[in-house]
mmCIF file of C-alpha atoms in Angstrom:
data_model
loop_
_atom_site.group_PDB
_atom_site.id
_atom_site.type_symbol
_atom_site.label_atom_id
_atom_site.label_comp_id
_atom_site.label_asym_id
_atom_site.label_seq_id
_atom_site.Cartn_x
_atom_site.Cartn_y
_atom_site.Cartn_z
ATOM 1 C CA TYR B 139 -23.635 12.471 -14.526
ATOM 2 C CA GLU B 140 -20.859 10.802 -12.547
ATOM 3 C CA GLY B 141 -18.348 12.726 -10.463
ATOM 4 C CA VAL B 142 -18.467 15.354 -7.736
ATOM 5 C CA GLN B 143 -21.164 17.964 -8.022
ATOM 6 C CA ILE B 144 -21.827 20.861 -5.653
ATOM 7 C CA TRP B 145 -25.496 21.745 -5.292
ATOM 8 C CA ASP B 146 -26.965 25.137 -4.503
ATOM 9 C CA ALA B 147 -29.689 24.067 -2.055
ATOM 10 C CA LEU B 148 -31.544 27.405 -2.207
ATOM 11 C CA ASN B 149 -31.873 27.400 -6.004
ATOM 12 C CA LYS B 150 -32.080 23.603 -6.285
ATOM 13 C CA ARG B 151 -29.514 23.399 -9.082
ATOM 14 C CA PRO B 152 -25.829 22.585 -9.535
ATOM 15 C CA ALA B 153 -23.510 25.402 -8.496
ATOM 16 C CA ASN B 154 -20.138 24.021 -9.628
ATOM 17 C CA LEU B 155 -19.076 20.953 -11.568
ATOM 18 C CA LEU B 156 -15.812 19.800 -10.092
ATOM 19 C CA SER B 157 -15.227 16.755 -12.247
ATOM 20 C CA THR B 158 -16.446 15.674 -15.635
ATOM 21 C CA THR B 159 -14.676 12.318 -15.537
ATOM 22 C CA ARG B 160 -16.501 9.063 -15.084
ATOM 23 C CA THR B 161 -15.015 8.221 -11.710
ATOM 24 C CA GLN B 162 -16.413 6.244 -8.806
ATOM 25 C CA TYR B 163 -15.724 8.329 -5.715
ATOM 26 C CA VAL B 164 -15.552 6.515 -2.403
ATOM 27 C CA ALA B 165 -15.196 9.454 -0.002
ATOM 28 C CA VAL B 166 -15.950 13.180 0.039
ATOM 29 C CA ASP B 167 -15.270 15.738 2.774
ATOM 30 C CA TRP B 168 -15.538 19.527 3.244
ATOM 31 C CA SER B 169 -12.804 21.599 4.859
ATOM 32 C CA PRO B 170 -13.951 23.110 8.184
ATOM 33 C CA ASN B 171 -13.967 26.622 6.663
ATOM 34 C CA GLY B 172 -16.181 25.448 3.792
ATOM 35 C CA LYS B 173 -13.770 26.671 1.103
ATOM 36 C CA TRP B 174 -12.392 23.337 -0.117
ATOM 37 C CA VAL B 175 -13.844 19.925 -0.877
ATOM 38 C CA ALA B 176 -11.886 16.673 -1.264
ATOM 39 C CA ALA B 177 -12.892 13.446 -2.982
ATOM 40 C CA SER B 178 -11.087 10.141 -3.372
ATOM 41 C CA SER B 179 -11.447 7.609 -6.129
ATOM 42 C CA GLY B 180 -11.543 3.911 -5.445
ATOM 43 C CA THR B 181 -11.476 2.793 -9.073
ATOM 44 C CA ARG B 182 -9.621 3.687 -12.219
ATOM 45 C CA ASP B 183 -10.481 6.992 -13.841
ATOM 46 C CA ASN B 184 -11.295 6.725 -17.560
ATOM 47 C CA LEU B 185 -9.058 9.658 -18.474
ATOM 48 C CA ILE B 186 -5.922 8.963 -16.461
ATOM 49 C CA GLY B 187 -6.245 5.217 -15.884
ATOM 50 C CA ARG B 188 -5.502 5.262 -12.132
ATOM 51 C CA PRO B 189 -7.348 6.029 -8.885
ATOM 52 C CA TYR B 190 -6.849 9.542 -7.574
ATOM 53 C CA LEU B 191 -7.561 12.004 -4.836
ATOM 54 C CA ALA B 192 -8.439 15.634 -5.572
ATOM 55 C CA ILE B 193 -9.021 18.797 -3.554
ATOM 56 C CA TRP B 194 -10.907 21.685 -5.154
ATOM 57 C CA ASP B 195 -11.384 25.329 -4.225
ATOM 58 C CA ILE B 196 -15.153 25.872 -4.248
ATOM 59 C CA GLU B 197 -15.075 29.599 -5.114
ATOM 60 C CA SER B 198 -12.884 29.232 -8.199
ATOM 61 C CA ALA B 199 -13.502 25.516 -8.967
ATOM 62 C CA ASN B 200 -9.707 25.204 -9.361
ATOM 63 C CA THR B 201 -8.047 21.893 -8.565
ATOM 64 C CA LEU B 202 -5.634 22.508 -5.672
ATOM 65 C CA LEU B 203 -4.275 18.976 -5.412
ATOM 66 C CA LYS B 204 -4.574 15.853 -7.538
ATOM 67 C CA LEU B 205 -2.732 12.696 -6.508
ATOM 68 C CA ARG B 206 -2.638 9.593 -8.703
ATOM 69 C CA SER B 207 -1.858 6.121 -7.446
ATOM 70 C CA LYS B 208 -1.742 2.447 -8.352
ATOM 71 C CA GLU B 209 -3.628 1.787 -5.102
ATOM 72 C CA SER B 210 -7.227 2.799 -4.444
ATOM 73 C CA PHE B 211 -7.847 5.782 -2.211
ATOM 74 C CA GLY B 212 -10.210 5.538 0.740
ATOM 75 C CA LYS B 213 -11.391 7.842 3.498
ATOM 76 C CA VAL B 214 -10.392 11.524 3.449
ATOM 77 C CA GLY B 215 -10.842 14.127 6.174
ATOM 78 C CA TRP B 216 -9.721 17.406 7.663
ATOM 79 C CA SER B 217 -8.883 17.793 11.328
ATOM 80 C CA PRO B 218 -11.599 19.750 13.216
ATOM 81 C CA THR B 219 -9.401 22.865 13.284
ATOM 82 C CA GLY B 220 -8.626 22.613 9.576
ATOM 83 C CA LYS B 221 -4.885 22.541 10.247
ATOM 84 C CA TYR B 222 -4.350 19.030 8.856
ATOM 85 C CA PHE B 223 -5.775 16.832 6.105
ATOM 86 C CA ALA B 224 -5.525 13.009 6.060
ATOM 87 C CA TYR B 225 -6.237 10.318 3.487
ATOM 88 C CA CYS B 226 -5.981 6.532 3.166
ATOM 89 C CA ASN B 227 -4.061 4.929 0.296
ATOM 90 C CA GLY B 228 -2.376 1.729 1.461
ATOM 91 C CA ALA B 229 -1.146 3.855 4.391
ATOM 92 C CA LEU B 230 -2.504 6.839 6.298
ATOM 93 C CA SER B 231 -0.979 10.104 5.067
ATOM 94 C CA VAL B 232 -1.277 13.432 6.895
ATOM 95 C CA LEU B 233 -0.727 16.776 5.174
ATOM 96 C CA VAL B 234 -0.519 20.365 6.401
ATOM 97 C CA ALA B 235 -3.802 21.717 5.014
ATOM 98 C CA ASP B 236 -2.638 25.245 4.090
ATOM 99 C CA THR B 237 0.275 24.068 1.948
ATOM 100 C CA LEU B 238 -0.947 20.529 1.131
ATOM 101 C CA THR B 239 2.507 19.166 1.935
ATOM 102 C CA GLU B 240 2.807 15.691 3.410
ATOM 103 C CA ILE B 241 4.293 15.548 6.886
ATOM 104 C CA VAL B 242 3.876 11.901 7.916
ATOM 105 C CA THR B 243 2.867 8.514 6.482
ATOM 106 C CA LEU B 244 1.633 5.925 8.977
ATOM 107 C CA LYS B 245 1.636 2.195 8.111
ATOM 108 C CA THR B 246 -1.692 0.377 8.247
ATOM 109 C CA ASN B 247 -2.797 -3.116 7.279
ATOM 110 C CA ASP B 248 -6.204 -2.613 5.713
ATOM 111 C CA PHE B 249 -7.416 -2.034 2.193
ATOM 112 C CA PRO B 250 -7.879 1.738 1.597
ATOM 113 C CA HIS B 251 -11.676 1.484 1.287
ATOM 114 C CA ARG B 252 -11.849 -0.217 4.717
ATOM 115 C CA MET B 253 -9.355 1.990 6.551
ATOM 116 C CA GLU B 254 -10.677 4.273 9.256
ATOM 117 C CA PHE B 255 -9.195 7.118 11.207
ATOM 118 C CA ALA B 256 -10.562 9.641 13.673
ATOM 119 C CA TRP B 257 -9.319 13.086 14.683
ATOM 120 C CA SER B 258 -9.329 14.287 18.283
ATOM 121 C CA ASN B 259 -11.570 17.260 19.096
ATOM 122 C CA HIS B 260 -8.551 19.577 19.200
ATOM 123 C CA GLY B 261 -7.384 18.285 15.817
ATOM 124 C CA ASN B 262 -3.817 17.507 16.825
ATOM 125 C CA LYS B 263 -4.143 13.726 17.318
ATOM 126 C CA ILE B 264 -5.257 11.037 14.918
ATOM 127 C CA ALA B 265 -6.303 7.469 15.833
ATOM 128 C CA TYR B 266 -5.973 4.579 13.374
ATOM 129 C CA LYS B 267 -5.398 0.804 13.157
ATOM 130 C CA GLY B 268 -1.730 0.128 12.425
ATOM 131 C CA ALA B 269 0.007 -2.620 10.461
ATOM 132 C CA ASP B 270 0.638 -4.362 13.803
ATOM 133 C CA ARG B 271 -3.149 -4.564 14.364
ATOM 134 C CA ARG B 272 -2.957 -2.160 17.303
ATOM 135 C CA LEU B 273 -4.964 0.988 17.737
ATOM 136 C CA HIS B 274 -2.483 3.861 17.470
ATOM 137 C CA VAL B 275 -2.864 7.459 18.585
ATOM 138 C CA PHE B 276 -0.401 9.764 16.836
ATOM 139 C CA ASP B 277 0.250 13.364 17.931
ATOM 140 C CA VAL B 278 0.598 15.196 14.615
ATOM 141 C CA ASP B 279 1.854 18.450 16.173
ATOM 142 C CA LYS B 280 4.708 16.641 17.948
ATOM 143 C CA ARG B 281 5.170 14.042 15.164
ATOM 144 C CA THR B 282 5.223 11.248 17.748
ATOM 145 C CA GLU B 283 3.122 8.246 18.622
ATOM 146 C CA GLN B 284 1.280 8.820 21.873
ATOM 147 C CA ILE B 285 0.047 5.279 22.507
ATOM 148 C CA ALA B 286 -0.499 1.888 20.838
ATOM 149 C CA ILE B 287 -3.242 -0.328 22.229
ATOM 150 C CA VAL B 288 -3.848 -3.989 21.456
ATOM 151 C CA ALA B 289 -7.265 -3.967 19.808
ATOM 152 C CA ASP B 290 -9.606 -6.905 20.182
ATOM 153 C CA LYS B 291 -11.824 -8.126 17.376
ATOM 154 C CA MET B 292 -14.711 -5.984 18.610
ATOM 155 C CA ALA B 293 -12.782 -2.691 18.677
ATOM 156 C CA ILE B 294 -14.543 0.199 16.956
ATOM 157 C CA ILE B 295 -12.939 3.512 16.082
ATOM 158 C CA ASN B 296 -15.210 6.453 16.877
ATOM 159 C CA THR B 297 -15.246 8.421 13.601
ATOM 160 C CA SER B 298 -17.333 11.250 15.027
ATOM 161 C CA GLY B 299 -14.169 12.895 16.389
ATOM 162 C CA ARG B 300 -15.419 12.765 19.984
ATOM 163 C CA HIS B 301 -13.499 10.915 22.664
#
């Protein structure tokens, strides 16, 4: 079996099958409330012919969002509060989690599978490496850049969400 599978750890068996396609997923993340799961595809899906990102409701196994793209998708992740959802796809896109509507796209310079971002503990700021090779901190609530720092070659983004 290839795809995303949710396991019932107590009964040691699959609980929900969220995809029956033969897709290579590169990233998977749970929403903070445990109701949704997201997965991104880095290669072409056999059924639709393009990489995609999907978000599923775990209770109903319904697909809430499915984005297709010519570019590979990379890292996905909810803010710690669950208010926002972000994904990499040639740029860093941030969505309002409740409505899954995009609110900002931030330019980066990395391939999607190598792109990193990190949420602040409060979930209102996101750090990422921009197209100008600087480390950017963007305040999502205010829709403004807070700071851009020249990153040296040894700079590491803390993906644990702690600062």
